[in-house]
């Protein structure tokens, strides 16, 4: 089991420093996502919902911040704050 939002919030600076050092030393290992199935509206079927661990969300957001500057007008990808579909 990974870190929770509450655990990270207890001492955020230390936790982020530790996370960054693990990323730099390549010792960071993501925790497998939790998969749940939630019912679809007006159907007996269920759809999968994946819930990443909190630390993984932080890493994903950080990677996005680093690499979103590499997007070109000819790149594929969606940048929500730019309201455009882009290619990468």
Coordinates of C-alpha atoms in Angstrom, one line a residue:
X1 CA 0.0 0.0 0.0
X2 CA 1.3 3.5 -0.9
X3 CA 1.0 6.9 0.7
X4 CA -2.3 8.6 1.4
X5 CA -3.1 12.3 1.0
X6 CA -3.2 12.6 4.8
X7 CA 0.3 11.1 5.2
X8 CA 1.7 13.5 2.5
X9 CA 0.0 16.5 4.2
X10 CA 1.5 15.7 7.6
X11 CA 5.0 16.9 6.5
X12 CA 4.7 17.9 2.8
X13 CA 8.2 19.4 2.3
X14 CA 10.0 16.3 3.7
X15 CA 7.7 13.9 1.8
X16 CA 8.2 15.8 -1.5
X17 CA 12.0 15.9 -0.9
X18 CA 12.0 12.2 -0.3
X19 CA 9.9 11.6 -3.4
X20 CA 12.2 13.7 -5.6
X21 CA 15.3 11.9 -4.3
X22 CA 13.7 8.5 -5.0
X23 CA 12.9 9.7 -8.6
X24 CA 16.4 11.0 -9.1
X25 CA 18.0 7.8 -7.8
X26 CA 15.5 5.8 -9.9
X27 CA 14.4 3.9 -6.8
X28 CA 10.8 5.2 -7.0
X29 CA 8.3 2.4 -7.8
X30 CA 4.7 3.2 -8.5
X31 CA 2.1 1.3 -6.7
X32 CA -0.4 -0.7 -8.9
X33 CA -3.7 1.2 -9.3
X34 CA -6.8 0.1 -7.5
X35 CA -9.5 -1.0 -9.9
X36 CA -13.1 -0.8 -8.9
X37 CA -16.2 -1.4 -11.0
X38 CA -19.1 1.1 -10.7
X39 CA -22.6 0.6 -12.1
X40 CA -23.6 2.3 -15.3
X41 CA -26.7 4.4 -15.3
X42 CA -29.8 2.6 -16.7
X43 CA -27.9 -0.6 -17.2
X44 CA -26.9 -3.8 -15.4
X45 CA -23.4 -3.4 -16.6
X46 CA -20.5 -2.0 -14.7
X47 CA -17.6 0.2 -15.9
X48 CA -14.0 0.0 -14.6
X49 CA -12.7 2.9 -12.5
X50 CA -8.9 3.0 -11.7
X51 CA -7.8 4.9 -8.6
X52 CA -4.1 5.7 -8.5
X53 CA -2.2 6.1 -5.3
X54 CA -1.7 9.7 -4.1
X55 CA 2.1 9.8 -4.5
X56 CA 1.6 8.6 -8.1
X57 CA -0.7 11.5 -8.8
X58 CA 2.0 13.9 -7.6
X59 CA 4.6 12.3 -9.9
X60 CA 2.2 12.4 -12.9
X61 CA 1.4 16.1 -12.3
X62 CA 5.1 16.9 -12.0
X63 CA 6.0 15.0 -15.2
X64 CA 3.1 16.9 -17.0
X65 CA 4.6 20.2 -15.9
X66 CA 8.1 19.3 -17.1
X67 CA 7.0 17.9 -20.5
X68 CA 4.1 20.1 -21.5
X69 CA 6.5 22.8 -22.8
X70 CA 7.6 20.3 -25.4
X71 CA 4.1 20.4 -27.1
X72 CA 4.1 21.9 -30.5
X73 CA 1.2 22.9 -32.7
X74 CA 1.8 19.8 -34.7
X75 CA 1.8 17.5 -31.6
X76 CA -1.1 15.3 -30.6
X77 CA -2.5 15.7 -27.1
X78 CA -5.1 17.7 -25.1
X79 CA -4.1 20.7 -23.0
X80 CA -7.3 21.6 -21.1
X81 CA -6.3 25.2 -20.3
X82 CA -5.6 25.9 -23.9
X83 CA -9.0 24.7 -25.1
X84 CA -7.4 23.0 -28.1
X85 CA -6.6 19.5 -29.3
X86 CA -2.9 19.3 -30.1
X87 CA -0.7 16.7 -31.8
X88 CA 2.6 15.4 -30.2

